[in-house]
Amino acid sequence: MKKNPASPEKPLPEITDVRWQDNSKLLNPTPGKRQPLQGFHERFVDIVDYHVRGTHRIWEERGVGRIYEQYGHNAPVWTPNGLTYGREQVIADTLQVQHTFPDRKLYTDDVIWKADSDPEIYQFSAAFTNIGHHWGHSIYGAPTGKKLRWGGLCDCIVQENRIVEEWLIRDDTAILRQLGLDLWEIARGLAEQDSAPEPSFYGNLDRTEGQHIPQAHSPKAGDFDVEDFLRGVLHDQWNVRLLNRIRESYAPNYCFRGTGNLRLYGTGDYAAHVVALLAQFPDLHYQIDELYWNEDRPKDRLKVAVRWTMQGTHEGWGPLGKPSGRRMELMGMSQHYVKNEKLAEEFTLYSELALLKQLMEV
Amino acid sequence: MPTFDIETFLQETTHAIWNEKDVGQIDEAYTHNAQIHMGGQLIYSRESWMSEVLQWQAAFPDLRLFLEGLVWQAGKQGGFRASLRGVLVGTHGGDGRWGLASGRRMAQTLIVHQQIWQGRIVEEYREANELEMLQQLGVCEFPPCDPPLAEFSPEAFLAPQGEIDLLPRRLSSQKVAPPAQSFEIENFVRQALQELWNERRVGKAKDYVAAGYRGHGSSQGELYGLEDLQKEMLAFLAAFPDLCYHLDEIFWMEPVQEEFHVATRWTILGTHEGNGRFGAPTGKRVQISGLSHYRVCNGKFVEGWVEYSEGFLHRILGLPLKKMAQIPEVPQKFPLD
């Protein structure tokens, strides 16, 4: 444990873990840096604290202008609905959400992080829950006054106090369902307004090499390696269509939380969710873009952040209706929890609205 | 720094919030993002929880929670898991969710599980006898769910119903091997629930349950003896033929003279395909969440208290709130009280 420069005989507290912590502690951390945090503002003690208090200062405290200190001038924020480029856009987007949900509170459910030392770059994946009243206007229409709950996930790269790149998914599907709006109608409207050009041709998804069969993952020998384990399960399940891995590697009372405030319980319903995607997009290719993990000490398990992309062609029947033959690409993020070498829980977000938009012919 | 005493914390917190109307105590007792799972629904954040408790306090101005049983265990990583069993009693003296003030008295049995970490409740599961309470109040229709049910069972595109995974249970991959020599409480409970429920070996109940078993809780009333318990189990298995019972959590107190007090949290998944207690089959998939307390003496279940999301189940199946003949009216308070 590191020595506390303020009080050498007392060891420094460990890196903040938001699990089961009350705001009275999260918003008043014990002073003293727990990570180098070169170039960061003096107030932050570690990267998790940077997210928790940095977000609170911008959102709940309405210090929207603090985005000037916390984002790079040209930081791209990738969202399922498109790219928000640069901090001026981030500020505009923040103000828009604060107008639509003036009393929105952001509750951080979990933060998974990693740190590189040379150069010093931090990255974190934060899962959060938002609760707010629909008291303002938005792209989805006039205020309804309803109290809404929706989730969110973000993956941020941070250097010298600034987010230099971010991937952000807000669960707009949950908002729309609670408002009772028709997702197909909204998707059609968005597709018609969209000025971004569609590609005029597509390539092969390269899930397999030509007519060679996809190879199942060969697990590494030796002690349990959570990264190798998770990459293996996800690849086998999604890309090799080995859904028997679900019974093998998931707890029978698996808890899946997903888009639209969805909660699935048990491997049966989870498998049905996977099958639905594979049936409708028979050439589906799942690729992991980023993966890192920490210990979830209070719950005696491991937590893994994954940012991923799914691509596929809509050629099968399912809840999305008649196959449109169109190509889709889903940007997604997950936080997986592994206990006793099995997957126990998951929080995954992608945008159903973005998916429907791509299936529209306009 | 005074040491944290779990029993004092639980008793004082419960008493303050429910009996003394010190609802603001929730700010001290819960984390800001505490999650309360109640009857199949989720209440997220202590602010939302405070709103819910205020509704109860307003509708029942003389509300009191009588604690009757407590099971707790220290966690391996720190913190505590605790399960409180009790009765919530009050006179319907305020307009609100349960209609205009009727002046009738209600006594609702309930069980509450709490995960406590660094002196605060971080997660809670509550199951209560809602059906009996509504009968006592003379309510004819289910009050609206708040938040509305739609939030929790959305028609998501990518969540078609799957099969209920019984295969691994039938292959006994979840079975905990019984130890040959010594009695181990967790193994015993898991083994019993696996065999009786998932393997449908209801006849083997005599291996696990005392002949004089006493059961309490839910709107079905008291169970007297092993056969009553078997009747209960068969009613569920008949109504939901693909039923799968998952034991989500189990903890217990140190035994006193070979008597264990055990608390469990469980989930039943099933498809409503059998005629019986829950009416004509609707084909609907149900997820029942429940909390139980058991007394296990000399290697057998001797008493149990079970509360589950019965009201939520009735709403999902579209069952009306019918008058149950055997629910006695709660005696009104004497003027001298």
XYZ file of C-alpha atoms in Angstrom:
699
model
C 0.000 0.000 0.000
C 1.280 3.449 -0.874
C 2.454 5.858 1.792
C 0.242 8.855 2.336
C 2.410 11.982 1.802
C 0.103 13.951 4.084
C 0.552 11.469 6.903
C 3.412 9.011 6.256
C 2.509 6.557 8.988
C -1.011 6.027 7.618
C -1.257 4.017 4.374
C -3.191 5.625 1.519
C -6.713 4.388 0.956
C -7.122 2.132 -2.022
C -8.436 3.292 -5.377
C -12.092 4.281 -4.983
C -14.596 1.504 -5.555
C -18.116 2.862 -6.019
C -19.694 -0.481 -5.173
C -22.027 0.042 -2.192
C -20.501 3.409 -1.292
C -22.701 6.261 -0.200
C -22.361 9.705 -1.784
C -21.364 11.143 1.590
C -18.048 9.306 1.110
C -17.831 9.437 -2.696
C -18.298 13.220 -2.756
C -15.867 13.739 0.157
C -12.955 11.406 -0.443
C -10.019 11.274 1.957
C -7.485 13.752 0.512
C -4.244 12.460 -0.972
C -3.624 11.174 -4.473
C -3.908 7.418 -4.873
C -2.624 7.462 -8.455
C -0.007 9.714 -10.103
C -2.699 11.744 -11.986
C -0.115 13.892 -13.684
C -1.693 17.079 -15.021
C -4.993 16.416 -13.280
C -6.679 19.004 -11.104
C -5.532 18.828 -7.460
C -8.984 17.959 -6.207
C -9.120 14.448 -7.768
C -7.637 11.549 -5.826
C -7.934 8.823 -8.473
C -9.533 8.142 -11.847
C -12.754 6.777 -10.324
C -13.105 9.920 -8.218
C -12.431 11.950 -11.388
C -15.474 10.345 -12.982
C -17.763 10.513 -9.921
C -17.047 14.057 -8.801
C -16.245 15.343 -12.269
C -19.665 14.219 -13.453
C -21.420 15.550 -10.340
C -19.806 18.968 -10.835
C -20.983 19.163 -14.434
C -24.444 17.666 -14.073
C -25.960 17.925 -10.580
C -24.064 21.120 -9.748
C -24.825 22.426 -13.260
C -21.226 23.519 -13.812
C -21.602 22.756 -17.505
C -18.698 25.098 -18.325
C -16.425 22.738 -16.434
C -16.527 20.655 -19.579
C -13.969 23.199 -20.856
C -11.505 21.824 -18.288
C -12.532 18.185 -18.606
C -12.710 17.571 -22.337
C -10.189 17.991 -25.097
C -11.155 20.722 -27.607
C -11.476 18.103 -30.343
C -12.588 15.135 -28.278
C -14.817 12.823 -30.274
C -17.759 11.329 -28.407
C -19.012 8.280 -30.284
C -22.680 7.476 -29.743
C -25.013 5.042 -31.496
C -26.773 8.042 -33.039
C -23.613 9.491 -34.500
C -20.502 11.392 -33.595
C -20.519 14.376 -31.232
C -17.297 16.120 -32.182
C -15.442 18.493 -29.874
C -16.226 19.927 -26.479
C -18.493 22.709 -27.736
C -20.778 19.993 -29.066
C -20.494 18.109 -25.780
C -21.575 21.282 -23.959
C -24.505 21.781 -26.334
C -25.561 18.170 -25.902
C -25.285 18.414 -22.096
C -27.423 21.556 -22.012
C -30.015 19.869 -24.211
C -30.310 16.927 -21.810
C -30.415 19.257 -18.816
C -33.309 21.078 -20.474
C -35.234 17.892 -21.173
C -34.604 16.424 -17.705
C -33.928 19.387 -15.389
C -33.791 17.309 -12.188
C -31.873 14.393 -13.657
C -29.702 12.580 -11.166
C -26.912 10.337 -12.328
C -26.164 7.375 -10.059
C -22.896 5.647 -10.832
C -23.451 1.915 -10.502
C -19.914 0.740 -11.254
C -16.594 1.931 -12.629
C -13.996 -0.354 -14.219
C -10.667 1.241 -15.089
C -7.141 0.770 -16.344
C -4.048 2.943 -16.266
C -1.014 3.065 -18.549
C 2.085 4.727 -17.228
C 4.150 5.812 -20.211
C 2.536 8.001 -21.406
C 0.145 8.330 -18.496
C -3.262 7.526 -19.903
C -6.289 6.395 -17.939
C -9.384 4.702 -19.255
C -12.585 3.905 -17.439
C -15.943 2.322 -18.157
C -18.763 3.702 -16.048
C -22.254 2.236 -15.762
C -24.844 4.595 -14.435
C -28.559 4.972 -13.849
C -30.390 8.201 -14.543
C -33.631 9.226 -12.904
C -35.363 12.422 -13.940
C -38.659 14.027 -14.828
C -39.533 14.657 -18.454
C -40.126 18.371 -17.966
C -38.523 19.758 -21.106
C -38.735 19.391 -24.864
C -36.589 17.082 -26.913
C -36.301 15.337 -30.241
C -39.036 13.032 -28.911
C -41.634 15.740 -28.472
C -43.242 17.927 -25.845
C -42.732 17.331 -22.104
C -44.957 14.687 -20.526
C -44.037 15.213 -16.863
C -43.346 11.509 -16.405
C -40.674 10.324 -14.012
C -38.286 8.151 -16.006
C -35.436 5.806 -15.241
C -32.839 4.889 -17.849
C -29.311 3.537 -17.878
C -26.095 4.556 -19.527
C -22.571 3.341 -20.192
C -19.517 5.339 -21.136
C -15.946 4.404 -21.969
C -13.563 7.340 -21.595
C -9.875 7.837 -22.345
C -8.449 10.504 -20.045
C -5.142 12.297 -20.168
C -4.061 15.229 -17.986
C -7.538 15.923 -16.650
C -9.189 15.831 -20.056
C -11.354 13.224 -21.726
C -9.712 12.910 -25.113
C -12.051 10.290 -26.522
C -15.346 8.838 -25.344
C -17.886 6.226 -26.301
C -21.278 6.932 -24.814
C -24.533 4.994 -24.911
C -27.638 6.420 -23.271
C -30.536 3.988 -23.115
C -32.905 6.027 -25.277
C -34.957 2.884 -25.868
C -35.899 2.868 -22.161
C -36.941 6.523 -22.359
C -39.091 5.961 -25.436
C -40.791 2.872 -24.038
C -41.671 4.633 -20.809
C -43.100 7.511 -22.832
C -45.156 4.977 -24.756
C -43.770 6.115 -28.111
C -43.525 3.903 -31.163
C -39.876 3.093 -31.780
C -40.449 2.258 -35.444
C -42.093 5.626 -36.084
C -39.323 7.531 -34.329
C -36.702 5.509 -36.191
C -38.347 6.296 -39.525
C -38.421 9.989 -38.695
C -34.763 9.977 -37.725
C -33.779 8.003 -40.809
C -35.559 10.511 -43.071
C -33.836 13.473 -41.413
C -30.432 11.861 -41.364
C -28.009 13.707 -43.589
C -25.201 11.189 -43.206
C -24.714 9.290 -46.445
C -25.272 5.577 -46.506
C -22.522 3.482 -48.048
C -23.459 2.471 -51.578
C -21.791 -0.920 -51.196
C -20.784 -3.307 -48.433
C -17.981 -5.769 -47.963
C -17.889 -9.288 -46.597
C -18.053 -9.372 -42.807
C -14.925 -11.543 -42.619
C -16.161 -13.669 -39.781
C -14.539 -16.624 -41.498
C -11.695 -16.877 -43.964
C -13.510 -17.711 -47.164
C -15.051 -21.146 -46.812
C -12.941 -22.097 -43.808
C -14.944 -22.758 -40.688
C -14.765 -20.354 -37.737
C -12.381 -21.664 -35.119
C -13.543 -22.080 -31.547
C -11.359 -20.470 -28.917
C -8.592 -22.550 -27.358
C -8.370 -21.590 -23.700
C -4.942 -20.785 -22.287
C -3.426 -23.418 -20.046
C -2.692 -22.610 -16.431
C -4.495 -20.518 -13.834
C -7.823 -18.908 -14.599
C -7.345 -15.887 -16.841
C -10.523 -13.849 -16.876
C -9.668 -12.003 -20.100
C -8.904 -15.212 -21.965
C -12.017 -16.836 -20.483
C -14.363 -14.017 -21.469
C -12.917 -13.537 -24.964
C -13.333 -17.272 -25.432
C -16.970 -17.451 -24.301
C -18.049 -14.387 -26.282
C -16.263 -15.490 -29.450
C -17.566 -19.054 -29.257
C -21.115 -17.962 -28.466
C -21.466 -15.150 -31.007
C -19.070 -16.051 -33.820
C -18.925 -19.823 -33.782
C -22.604 -20.126 -32.748
C -21.664 -22.533 -29.947
C -24.564 -21.675 -27.683
C -23.819 -24.699 -25.511
C -21.220 -22.370 -23.959
C -24.093 -20.543 -22.274
C -24.985 -23.508 -20.062
C -21.303 -24.320 -19.535
C -20.032 -20.889 -18.634
C -22.974 -18.932 -17.254
C -24.580 -19.328 -13.826
C -28.049 -20.927 -14.070
C -29.618 -17.854 -12.429
C -27.805 -15.502 -14.798
C -28.944 -11.871 -14.498
C -28.895 -9.889 -17.715
C -29.755 -6.205 -17.741
C -30.080 -4.701 -21.161
C -31.463 -2.051 -23.439
C -34.889 -0.715 -22.563
C -34.571 -1.458 -18.834
C -34.720 -5.102 -19.806
C -34.047 -7.704 -17.113
C -33.629 -11.327 -18.073
C -33.243 -14.049 -15.495
C -31.795 -17.471 -16.189
C -29.781 -18.990 -19.015
C -32.915 -19.942 -20.958
C -34.101 -16.406 -21.609
C -30.566 -15.172 -22.143
C -29.994 -17.859 -24.778
C -33.260 -16.811 -26.450
C -31.947 -13.247 -26.641
C -28.719 -14.431 -28.321
C -30.591 -16.735 -30.695
C -32.931 -13.898 -31.712
C -29.986 -11.816 -32.897
C -28.269 -14.701 -34.638
C -31.470 -15.844 -36.339
C -32.254 -12.388 -37.702
C -28.659 -11.624 -38.703
C -27.282 -15.001 -39.813
C -23.869 -13.602 -40.766
C -23.511 -11.744 -37.460
C -19.942 -10.911 -36.507
C -19.124 -9.815 -32.955
C -15.799 -8.089 -32.350
C -14.297 -6.857 -29.108
C -12.788 -3.383 -29.488
C -11.673 -2.890 -25.886
C -11.482 -5.058 -22.764
C -10.131 -4.420 -19.262
C -11.006 -5.607 -15.785
C -10.749 -5.073 -12.027
C -11.698 -6.923 -8.867
C -15.177 -6.341 -7.448
C -14.043 -6.910 -3.899
C -17.292 -6.406 -1.958
C -18.994 -9.052 -4.082
C -15.894 -11.269 -4.303
C -15.838 -11.441 -8.084
C -14.242 -9.883 -11.159
C -15.730 -7.123 -13.298
C -14.852 -6.786 -16.951
C -15.590 -3.859 -19.246
C -16.055 -4.691 -22.906
C -16.683 -2.342 -25.786
C -17.821 -4.199 -28.874
C -19.268 -3.966 -32.345
C -21.753 -6.284 -34.000
C -22.347 -6.301 -37.709
C -24.839 -8.365 -39.667
C -27.249 -8.544 -42.580
C -30.968 -8.670 -41.827
C -31.918 -11.883 -43.545
C -33.824 -13.856 -40.928
C -37.241 -13.642 -39.281
C -37.692 -12.480 -35.732
C -39.143 -9.717 -33.565
C -37.808 -7.137 -36.067
C -40.259 -8.444 -38.631
C -39.816 -9.183 -42.314
C -36.131 -9.468 -43.258
C -35.130 -6.213 -44.900
C -31.870 -7.476 -46.382
C -30.113 -4.413 -44.980
C -26.782 -4.303 -43.207
C -26.629 -3.180 -39.591
C -23.772 -2.188 -37.320
C -24.323 -1.980 -33.576
C -22.012 -0.154 -31.233
C -22.263 -1.648 -27.769
C -20.765 -1.763 -24.309
C -21.023 -4.310 -21.541
C -19.951 -4.825 -17.985
C -19.630 -8.528 -17.247
C -19.295 -10.020 -13.768
C -17.422 -13.286 -13.307
C -17.723 -15.294 -10.106
C -16.213 -18.719 -9.455
C -15.116 -18.895 -13.096
C -18.646 -18.417 -14.433
C -20.483 -15.413 -15.811
C -22.934 -14.305 -13.142
C -24.293 -10.970 -14.256
C -24.178 -8.532 -17.150
C -25.187 -4.999 -17.995
C -25.185 -4.382 -21.739
C -26.342 -1.434 -23.788
C -26.712 -0.766 -27.478
C -29.370 1.334 -29.161
C -32.459 -0.390 -30.514
C -33.412 2.900 -32.094
C -30.136 3.042 -34.009
C -30.718 -0.555 -35.081
C -34.215 0.143 -36.385
C -32.987 3.239 -38.210
C -30.543 1.142 -40.189
C -33.232 -1.318 -41.190
C -35.366 1.442 -42.734
C -35.472 1.970 -46.472
C -35.692 5.715 -47.142
C -15.263 4.658 17.298
C -18.180 2.558 18.582
C -18.309 -0.892 16.992
C -21.168 -1.461 14.621
C -23.790 -3.740 16.156
C -25.921 -5.207 13.420
C -28.904 -6.113 15.590
C -29.061 -2.663 17.167
C -28.737 -1.033 13.743
C -31.577 -3.105 12.288
C -33.911 -2.650 15.237
C -33.271 1.069 15.642
C -33.458 1.838 11.934
C -36.660 -0.109 11.431
C -38.225 1.404 14.522
C -37.252 4.964 13.578
C -38.428 4.829 9.969
C -41.623 2.826 10.367
C -42.809 3.328 13.943
C -41.622 6.824 14.777
C -42.273 8.306 11.319
C -38.636 9.454 11.221
C -38.690 8.878 7.462
C -35.678 11.166 6.981
C -33.630 8.508 8.755
C -33.579 6.819 5.344
C -30.913 9.366 4.373
C -28.611 7.946 7.050
C -29.572 4.315 6.816
C -29.444 3.790 3.040
C -26.890 4.655 0.363
C -27.943 7.268 -2.164
C -28.286 4.622 -4.875
C -29.764 1.827 -2.768
C -31.970 -0.558 -4.707
C -35.152 -1.923 -3.165
C -36.737 -4.880 -4.928
C -40.343 -5.122 -3.879
C -42.905 -7.594 -5.161
C -41.319 -7.985 -8.576
C -40.544 -4.288 -9.018
C -37.434 -2.188 -8.514
C -37.303 1.054 -6.555
C -34.013 2.704 -7.413
C -32.423 5.275 -5.074
C -33.185 6.268 -1.540
C -35.138 9.289 -2.732
C -37.564 7.039 -4.566
C -37.689 4.759 -1.531
C -38.495 7.679 0.724
C -41.420 8.595 -1.573
C -42.724 5.046 -1.249
C -42.437 4.957 2.552
C -44.189 8.338 2.791
C -47.137 6.913 0.860
C -47.467 4.150 3.446
C -47.114 6.547 6.377
C -49.745 8.864 4.902
C -52.256 6.081 4.263
C -51.724 4.406 7.658
C -51.141 7.176 10.223
C -50.701 4.716 13.123
C -48.357 2.404 11.213
C -46.233 0.032 13.280
C -43.810 -2.668 12.232
C -43.551 -5.520 14.732
C -40.332 -7.502 14.299
C -40.763 -11.190 14.945
C -37.658 -12.833 13.561
C -34.132 -11.882 12.571
C -31.463 -13.872 10.729
C -28.104 -12.322 9.919
C -24.641 -13.337 8.864
C -21.380 -11.428 8.470
C -20.103 -11.397 4.889
C -16.724 -12.874 3.953
C -15.654 -9.572 2.391
C -17.146 -7.506 5.189
C -20.631 -6.148 5.688
C -23.680 -8.142 6.698
C -26.647 -9.858 5.174
C -29.745 -9.653 7.294
C -33.309 -10.858 7.016
C -36.090 -9.416 9.153
C -39.498 -10.987 9.497
C -42.447 -9.111 10.911
C -45.923 -7.717 10.651
C -46.848 -4.237 9.461
C -50.016 -3.078 11.219
C -52.019 0.075 10.651
C -55.432 1.677 10.295
C -56.357 2.936 6.850
C -56.792 6.528 7.874
C -55.423 8.437 4.872
C -56.490 8.706 1.233
C -53.968 7.357 -1.211
C -52.951 4.395 -3.280
C -55.460 2.143 -1.544
C -58.381 4.470 -2.165
C -60.245 6.716 0.212
C -59.535 6.179 3.911
C -61.713 3.287 4.998
C -60.894 3.159 8.711
C -60.212 -0.574 8.397
C -57.236 -2.156 10.048
C -54.634 -4.170 8.202
C -51.900 -6.506 9.406
C -49.460 -7.466 6.670
C -46.812 -10.123 7.191
C -43.539 -9.444 5.467
C -39.924 -10.485 5.126
C -37.118 -8.074 4.250
C -33.581 -8.968 3.202
C -30.909 -6.323 3.486
C -27.304 -6.158 2.336
C -25.484 -3.850 4.731
C -22.104 -2.349 3.959
C -20.184 0.111 6.111
C -23.215 0.896 8.208
C -25.710 1.461 5.403
C -28.290 -0.588 3.561
C -27.108 -0.895 -0.056
C -29.636 -3.361 -1.395
C -32.959 -4.629 -0.126
C -35.509 -7.261 -1.114
C -39.021 -7.021 0.350
C -41.859 -9.485 0.006
C -45.162 -8.978 1.758
C -48.599 -10.522 1.903
C -50.256 -8.025 -0.400
C -53.353 -10.076 -1.212
C -54.342 -10.502 2.416
C -53.754 -6.823 3.083
C -55.986 -5.770 0.186
C -58.714 -8.104 1.448
C -58.487 -6.616 4.929
C -58.864 -3.135 3.465
C -61.879 -4.202 1.463
C -60.190 -3.120 -1.775
C -61.837 -4.663 -4.844
C -59.231 -3.973 -7.507
C -55.487 -4.035 -7.514
C -54.108 -0.544 -6.914
C -52.000 0.792 -9.793
C -48.380 -0.247 -9.791
C -46.008 2.574 -9.096
C -43.847 2.780 -11.165
C -46.116 1.331 -13.848
C -45.602 -2.313 -14.728
C -44.736 -1.383 -18.315
C -41.328 -0.218 -17.229
C -40.432 -3.646 -16.022
C -41.848 -5.896 -18.652
C -41.195 -3.995 -21.830
C -41.966 -5.517 -25.191
C -38.351 -5.515 -26.087
C -37.498 -6.599 -29.574
C -34.708 -8.848 -28.600
C -36.178 -10.574 -25.569
C -38.337 -13.370 -26.835
C -39.263 -15.987 -24.283
C -36.750 -18.777 -23.945
C -37.129 -22.259 -22.538
C -36.722 -22.492 -18.819
C -33.415 -24.193 -18.406
C -34.239 -27.345 -16.511
C -31.779 -29.504 -18.380
C -28.781 -28.667 -16.210
C -30.855 -29.242 -13.083
C -32.102 -32.593 -14.303
C -28.518 -33.485 -15.107
C -27.758 -32.597 -11.502
C -24.916 -30.313 -12.527
C -26.142 -27.917 -9.875
C -26.601 -30.569 -7.260
C -24.429 -30.156 -4.237
C -23.060 -33.538 -3.258
C -24.360 -34.522 0.171
C -21.547 -34.974 2.662
C -21.418 -38.517 3.994
C -20.732 -37.871 7.653
C -21.702 -34.467 8.929
C -24.721 -32.248 8.448
C -23.982 -29.044 6.557
C -26.870 -26.602 6.493
C -26.330 -25.033 3.060
C -25.904 -28.415 1.384
C -29.002 -29.681 3.176
C -31.215 -26.789 2.092
C -29.941 -26.794 -1.517
C -30.343 -30.547 -1.761
C -33.899 -30.402 -0.400
C -35.030 -27.599 -2.691
C -33.371 -29.199 -5.723
C -34.924 -32.595 -5.133
C -38.405 -31.538 -4.067
C -38.927 -28.721 -6.543
C -36.711 -29.197 -9.590
C -36.717 -32.954 -9.639
C -40.442 -33.005 -8.695
C -39.795 -35.630 -6.036
C -42.450 -34.243 -3.740
C -42.823 -37.651 -2.069
C -39.300 -37.359 -0.714
C -40.376 -34.460 1.482
C -40.408 -36.806 4.471
C -36.619 -37.077 4.169
C -36.248 -33.354 4.658
C -39.348 -32.091 6.469
C -40.689 -33.002 9.907
C -44.160 -34.538 10.000
C -45.346 -31.713 12.225
C -44.067 -28.940 9.926
C -45.702 -25.534 10.437
C -45.866 -23.156 7.527
C -46.784 -19.468 7.539
C -47.101 -16.668 5.071
C -48.775 -15.750 1.765
C -52.515 -15.641 1.249
C -52.884 -19.417 1.488
C -52.766 -19.206 5.252
C -51.320 -21.634 7.732
C -49.869 -24.998 6.792
C -50.245 -27.775 9.353
C -48.016 -30.736 8.723
C -45.965 -32.193 5.931
C -48.986 -33.007 3.761
C -50.089 -29.355 3.710
C -46.628 -28.396 2.493
C -46.749 -31.032 -0.223
C -50.158 -29.747 -1.280
C -48.692 -26.231 -1.634
C -45.812 -27.463 -3.750
C -48.062 -29.552 -5.979
C -50.357 -26.577 -6.563
C -47.413 -24.634 -7.999
C -45.968 -27.532 -9.953
C -49.356 -28.260 -11.492
C -49.976 -24.649 -12.497
C -46.426 -24.183 -13.850
C -45.361 -27.600 -15.186
C -41.946 -26.354 -16.382
C -41.247 -24.721 -13.024
C -37.628 -24.083 -12.107
C -36.696 -23.060 -8.568
C -33.495 -21.041 -8.203
C -31.957 -20.467 -4.797
C -30.391 -17.013 -5.198
C -29.143 -16.471 -1.676
C -28.878 -18.377 1.594
C -27.468 -17.435 4.982
C -27.995 -18.530 8.550
C -27.262 -17.893 12.207
C -24.926 -20.065 14.224
C -26.973 -23.023 15.435
C -28.201 -23.206 19.003
C -28.659 -26.788 20.215
C -28.753 -28.083 16.648
C -31.404 -25.581 15.622
C -30.566 -23.439 12.583
C -32.378 -20.266 11.597
C -31.985 -19.906 7.847
C -32.949 -17.123 5.465
C -33.234 -17.658 1.725
C -34.017 -15.606 -1.334
C -35.369 -17.486 -4.309
C -36.881 -17.157 -7.760
C -39.360 -19.431 -9.484
C -39.636 -19.353 -13.256
C -42.563 -21.077 -14.926
C -45.079 -21.039 -17.756
C -48.735 -20.982 -16.713
C -49.962 -24.056 -18.480
C -51.845 -25.970 -15.812
C -55.316 -25.513 -14.402
C -55.602 -24.895 -10.711
C -55.022 -22.276 -8.110
C -54.217 -19.571 -10.610
C -57.222 -20.201 -12.813
C -57.420 -21.379 -16.393
C -53.987 -21.607 -18.028
C -52.943 -18.340 -19.660
C -49.678 -19.558 -21.234
C -47.919 -16.624 -19.600
C -44.367 -16.836 -18.349
C -44.004 -15.867 -14.708
C -41.077 -14.932 -12.538
C -41.923 -15.195 -8.850
C -39.514 -13.694 -6.335
C -39.651 -14.849 -2.756
C -38.053 -14.697 0.662
C -38.208 -17.431 3.275
C -37.192 -18.106 6.840
C -36.790 -21.658 8.067
C -36.131 -23.372 11.357
C -34.148 -26.529 10.809
C -33.884 -28.838 13.837
C -32.090 -32.154 14.018
C -31.672 -32.257 10.274
C -35.269 -31.471 9.266
C -37.321 -28.396 8.388
C -39.724 -27.864 11.294
C -41.122 -24.431 10.534
C -41.123 -22.014 7.624
C -42.273 -18.513 6.756
C -42.603 -17.752 3.070
C -43.546 -14.477 1.422
C -43.522 -13.981 -2.327
C -44.630 -11.585 -5.028
C -48.176 -12.909 -5.045
C -49.813 -9.602 -5.967
C -47.437 -9.133 -8.876
C -48.165 -12.704 -10.003
C -51.908 -12.093 -9.933
C -51.495 -8.916 -11.963
C -49.371 -10.670 -14.591
C -51.890 -13.518 -14.890
C -54.792 -11.063 -14.989
C -56.462 -12.668 -11.989
C -59.126 -10.624 -10.231
C -58.812 -9.763 -6.582
C -61.455 -12.095 -5.231
C -62.819 -12.281 -1.754
C -61.097 -15.020 0.186
C -63.517 -16.470 2.694
C -60.936 -17.525 5.237
C -59.266 -14.129 5.744
C -60.391 -12.970 9.182
C -60.902 -9.273 9.750
C -58.165 -7.694 11.800
C -59.685 -6.788 15.167
C -60.235 -3.060 15.474
C -58.429 -1.248 18.268
C -60.223 -0.866 21.557
C -61.053 2.739 22.524
C -58.685 2.498 25.485
C -55.614 1.935 23.234
